[in-house]
Amino acid sequence: DTGVSQDPRHKITKRGQNVTFRCDPISEHNRLYWYRQTLGQGPEFLTYFQNEAQLEKSRLLSDRFSAERPKGSFSTLEIQRTEQGDSAMYLCASSLSSSGATDTQYFGPGTRLTVL
Amino acid sequence: AQKVTQAQTEISVVEKEDVTLDCVYETRDTTYYLFWYKQPPSGELVFLIRRNSFDEQNEISGRYSWNFQKSTSSFNFTITASQVVDSAVYFCALSEAHTGNQFYFGTGTSLTVIP
């Protein structure tokens, strides 16, 4: 059983450029989450999907951030017009929803973004 | 306000010592879930344990044990006979029933086990 995978693992970009990250969840998992982790901090929730529906996006950091999960499998997180403050680790997690209870989320290795 | 507080930023212990990592949480929900994750230098968060608010039984898994006390809003994690491979950052997380699957993480405790 393969875990959550993320691509790329590292991304260096110049300020103002757009970047897109991909996450492939554990195959039978229907929920997918995005988090941001800055140095010395815990992961910060951004958004999540159940199948292809984005159920929570109010925590996305700005309108430069957007996420999609078009077929309910992999997801992409896009950051437009990157700023130096966007430099962070972007983590993806997935879970299998269980009725009436919070799921256990399983995390991928993350994509480390550096904005120059 | 911080929902999860891990007051210990860094801890160093000598191999084979026991170590306890503290976690204090804050919530108004009566139904909530607590988690511990390990983040080794490779960066991937590894799930360790999950507890719901109605289950205050302490749990032991090998060298790991967890002490959940609702009276003090704490969910502490003890590693017995620590090993070098235990060196990592450990995160405590909270999920509240009314916010569904949003996890609130603490700032983590960096544990270094010295051989």
Short mmCIF file of C-alpha atoms in Angstrom, two decimals:
data_model
loop_
_atom_site.label_atom_id
_atom_site.label_comp_id
_atom_site.label_asym_id
_atom_site.label_seq_id
_atom_site.Cartn_x
_atom_site.Cartn_y
_atom_site.Cartn_z
CA ASP A 1 0.00 0.00 0.00
CA THR A 2 1.68 3.19 -1.17
CA GLY A 3 1.42 6.30 0.93
CA VAL A 4 0.63 9.87 0.01
CA SER A 5 3.00 11.20 -2.63
CA GLN A 6 3.79 14.79 -3.53
CA ASP A 7 5.55 16.30 -6.48
CA PRO A 8 7.88 18.08 -6.69
CA ARG A 9 9.69 17.61 -3.41
CA HIS A 10 11.50 20.90 -3.80
CA LYS A 11 10.68 24.00 -5.80
CA ILE A 12 12.71 27.16 -6.13
CA THR A 13 11.06 30.04 -7.90
CA LYS A 14 11.42 33.74 -8.35
CA ARG A 15 9.04 36.20 -6.77
CA GLY A 16 6.05 36.84 -8.98
CA GLN A 17 6.05 33.45 -10.66
CA ASN A 18 3.20 30.94 -10.39
CA VAL A 19 3.81 27.50 -8.95
CA THR A 20 1.71 24.34 -8.87
CA PHE A 21 2.13 21.36 -6.60
CA ARG A 22 0.60 17.93 -7.00
CA CYS A 23 -0.60 15.46 -4.39
CA ASP A 24 -1.60 11.85 -4.93
CA PRO A 25 -3.50 10.44 -1.95
CA ILE A 26 -3.60 6.88 -0.68
CA SER A 27 -5.66 5.11 -3.32
CA GLU A 28 -8.87 4.37 -1.41
CA HIS A 29 -8.93 7.65 0.51
CA ASN A 30 -11.74 10.02 -0.43
CA ARG A 31 -10.61 13.04 1.58
CA LEU A 32 -7.58 15.14 0.80
CA TYR A 33 -6.10 18.04 2.76
CA TRP A 34 -3.52 20.76 2.22
CA TYR A 35 -1.43 22.30 4.99
CA ARG A 36 1.39 24.81 5.12
CA GLN A 37 4.27 24.47 7.55
CA THR A 38 6.75 27.25 8.19
CA LEU A 39 10.01 26.82 10.04
CA GLY A 40 9.57 26.04 13.70
CA GLN A 41 5.79 25.82 13.46
CA GLY A 42 3.22 23.10 13.23
CA PRO A 43 1.25 22.50 10.05
CA GLU A 44 -1.46 25.06 9.34
CA PHE A 45 -4.66 23.87 7.69
CA LEU A 46 -5.45 25.42 4.30
CA THR A 47 -8.26 23.47 2.63
CA TYR A 48 -9.77 20.05 2.13
CA PHE A 49 -11.75 18.00 -0.36
CA GLN A 50 -14.18 15.18 -0.11
CA ASN A 51 -13.98 13.44 -3.44
CA GLU A 52 -13.95 16.34 -5.92
CA ALA A 53 -15.86 18.78 -3.69
CA GLN A 54 -13.86 21.42 -1.87
CA LEU A 55 -15.61 21.51 1.50
CA GLU A 56 -13.52 24.11 3.25
CA LYS A 57 -11.45 26.85 1.68
CA SER A 58 -11.86 29.81 3.99
CA ARG A 59 -8.45 29.10 5.49
CA LEU A 60 -6.59 29.54 2.22
CA LEU A 61 -4.11 32.30 2.89
CA SER A 62 -5.14 34.67 0.13
CA ASP A 63 -6.85 34.71 -3.24
CA ARG A 64 -3.48 33.87 -4.76
CA PHE A 65 -3.92 30.34 -3.41
CA SER A 66 -6.25 27.88 -5.09
CA ALA A 67 -6.67 24.13 -5.05
CA GLU A 68 -8.43 21.63 -7.26
CA ARG A 69 -9.27 17.96 -7.21
CA PRO A 70 -11.03 17.56 -10.54
CA LYS A 71 -11.62 13.82 -10.61
CA GLY A 72 -11.60 13.10 -6.91
CA SER A 73 -8.17 11.51 -7.06
CA PHE A 74 -5.05 13.67 -7.22
CA SER A 75 -5.11 17.34 -6.22
CA THR A 76 -3.15 20.41 -7.18
CA LEU A 77 -2.35 23.50 -5.14
CA GLU A 78 -1.48 26.61 -7.10
CA ILE A 79 0.09 29.78 -5.80
CA GLN A 80 -0.03 32.74 -8.15
CA ARG A 81 2.36 35.69 -8.06
CA THR A 82 4.50 34.11 -5.38
CA GLU A 83 5.94 36.23 -2.60
CA GLN A 84 8.91 35.56 -0.37
CA GLY A 85 6.51 34.96 2.52
CA ASP A 86 5.13 31.96 0.67
CA SER A 87 8.37 30.08 1.30
CA ALA A 88 7.35 27.08 3.37
CA MET A 89 6.71 23.35 3.30
CA TYR A 90 3.38 22.47 1.73
CA LEU A 91 1.97 19.24 3.08
CA CYS A 92 -0.76 17.07 1.70
CA ALA A 93 -2.70 14.49 3.70
CA SER A 94 -5.45 12.04 2.93
CA SER A 95 -8.01 10.06 4.89
CA LEU A 96 -10.86 7.64 4.53
CA SER A 97 -13.99 9.28 5.83
CA SER A 98 -15.81 7.60 8.68
CA SER A 99 -19.35 8.66 9.51
CA GLY A 100 -19.70 10.79 12.61
CA ALA A 101 -16.04 10.85 13.51
CA THR A 102 -12.92 12.71 12.62
CA ASP A 103 -10.64 10.83 10.28
CA THR A 104 -7.02 10.03 10.90
CA GLN A 105 -5.00 11.94 8.33
CA TYR A 106 -1.93 10.43 6.70
CA PHE A 107 0.65 12.86 5.42
CA GLY A 108 2.91 12.98 2.41
CA PRO A 109 6.56 14.05 2.40
CA GLY A 110 5.74 17.64 1.49
CA THR A 111 6.89 20.10 -1.15
CA ARG A 112 9.43 22.63 0.05
CA LEU A 113 8.95 25.96 -1.71
CA THR A 114 11.64 28.62 -1.76
CA VAL A 115 10.76 31.98 -3.26
CA LEU A 116 13.77 34.11 -4.14
CA ALA B 1 -5.75 31.83 20.93
CA GLN B 2 -3.60 28.78 20.49
CA LYS B 3 -5.75 25.67 20.65
CA VAL B 4 -2.80 23.34 21.23
CA THR B 5 0.17 24.29 23.35
CA GLN B 6 3.41 22.38 23.42
CA ALA B 7 5.44 24.40 25.87
CA GLN B 8 8.62 22.37 25.46
CA THR B 9 10.37 23.64 22.35
CA GLU B 10 13.43 21.41 22.59
CA ILE B 11 14.35 18.47 24.80
CA SER B 12 17.60 16.53 24.93
CA VAL B 13 17.96 13.23 26.72
CA VAL B 14 20.60 10.57 26.90
CA GLU B 15 19.76 7.26 25.31
CA LYS B 16 17.74 4.92 27.54
CA GLU B 17 16.29 7.75 29.58
CA ASP B 18 12.52 8.20 29.74
CA VAL B 19 11.07 11.43 28.38
CA THR B 20 7.61 12.99 28.53
CA LEU B 21 6.34 15.44 25.94
CA ASP B 22 3.57 17.71 27.13
CA CYS B 23 0.47 18.76 25.23
CA VAL B 24 -2.25 21.05 26.52
CA TYR B 25 -5.32 21.76 24.42
CA GLU B 26 -8.22 24.16 24.53
CA THR B 27 -11.70 23.53 23.17
CA ARG B 28 -15.34 24.17 23.99
CA ASP B 29 -16.54 21.13 22.11
CA THR B 30 -17.53 18.09 24.09
CA THR B 31 -16.58 15.87 21.18
CA TYR B 32 -13.05 16.23 19.93
CA TYR B 33 -10.07 14.15 18.89
CA LEU B 34 -6.42 14.34 19.82
CA PHE B 35 -3.48 13.08 17.84
CA TRP B 36 0.27 12.75 18.07
CA TYR B 37 2.50 12.79 15.02
CA LYS B 38 6.25 12.32 14.64
CA GLN B 39 8.21 14.33 12.08
CA PRO B 40 11.71 12.90 11.56
CA PRO B 41 14.39 14.87 9.68
CA SER B 42 13.04 13.49 6.39
CA GLY B 43 10.01 15.71 6.93
CA GLU B 44 7.10 13.31 6.59
CA LEU B 45 4.60 13.40 9.46
CA VAL B 46 4.04 9.93 10.85
CA PHE B 47 0.81 9.16 12.68
CA LEU B 48 1.32 7.75 16.18
CA ILE B 49 -2.00 7.78 18.01
CA ARG B 50 -5.57 9.08 18.00
CA ARG B 51 -7.84 9.57 20.99
CA ASN B 52 -11.43 10.75 21.21
CA SER B 53 -12.74 12.86 24.05
CA PHE B 54 -14.87 10.07 25.47
CA ASP B 55 -12.01 7.66 25.93
CA GLU B 56 -9.71 8.64 28.78
CA GLN B 57 -8.00 5.30 29.02
CA ASN B 58 -4.27 5.59 28.89
CA GLU B 59 -2.61 3.67 26.12
CA ILE B 60 0.68 1.86 25.82
CA SER B 61 2.28 0.76 22.59
CA GLY B 62 5.72 -0.71 23.06
CA ARG B 63 7.95 2.02 24.45
CA TYR B 64 5.30 4.67 23.84
CA SER B 65 2.53 5.60 26.24
CA TRP B 66 -0.05 8.35 26.35
CA ASN B 67 -1.76 9.95 29.32
CA PHE B 68 -5.06 11.70 28.52
CA GLN B 69 -6.51 13.81 31.33
CA LYS B 70 -9.62 15.84 30.53
CA SER B 71 -9.51 17.52 33.94
CA THR B 72 -6.29 19.29 32.98
CA SER B 73 -6.89 19.31 29.19
CA SER B 74 -3.67 17.45 28.66
CA PHE B 75 -2.58 14.63 26.40
CA ASN B 76 1.00 13.84 27.28
CA PHE B 77 3.30 11.41 25.50
CA THR B 78 6.01 9.38 27.21
CA ILE B 79 8.82 7.50 25.52
CA THR B 80 10.40 4.88 27.73
CA ALA B 81 14.04 3.88 27.29
CA SER B 82 14.58 6.41 24.52
CA GLN B 83 16.63 5.51 21.45
CA VAL B 84 18.52 7.61 18.93
CA VAL B 85 15.85 6.78 16.33
CA ASP B 86 13.32 8.62 18.48
CA SER B 87 15.03 11.91 17.62
CA ALA B 88 12.42 13.95 15.76
CA VAL B 89 9.91 16.74 16.15
CA TYR B 90 6.70 15.58 17.78
CA PHE B 91 3.41 17.34 17.18
CA CYS B 92 0.18 17.18 19.11
CA ALA B 93 -3.00 18.02 17.19
CA LEU B 94 -6.64 18.67 17.97
CA SER B 95 -9.72 18.20 15.83
CA GLU B 96 -13.05 19.55 17.02
CA ALA B 97 -16.38 18.03 16.06
CA HIS B 98 -17.87 21.34 14.91
CA THR B 99 -15.01 22.09 12.49
CA GLY B 100 -14.87 18.61 11.09
CA ASN B 101 -11.53 17.56 9.75
CA GLN B 102 -9.48 20.67 10.38
CA PHE B 103 -6.52 19.75 12.51
CA TYR B 104 -4.99 22.32 14.85
CA PHE B 105 -1.35 21.52 15.50
CA GLY B 106 0.89 22.66 18.30
CA THR B 107 4.28 24.16 17.54
CA GLY B 108 6.01 20.87 18.18
CA THR B 109 8.69 19.59 20.53
CA SER B 110 12.08 18.77 19.07
CA LEU B 111 13.50 15.72 20.80
CA THR B 112 17.16 14.85 20.56
CA VAL B 113 18.33 11.53 21.96
CA ILE B 114 22.05 11.55 22.58
CA PRO B 115 23.86 8.23 22.25
#
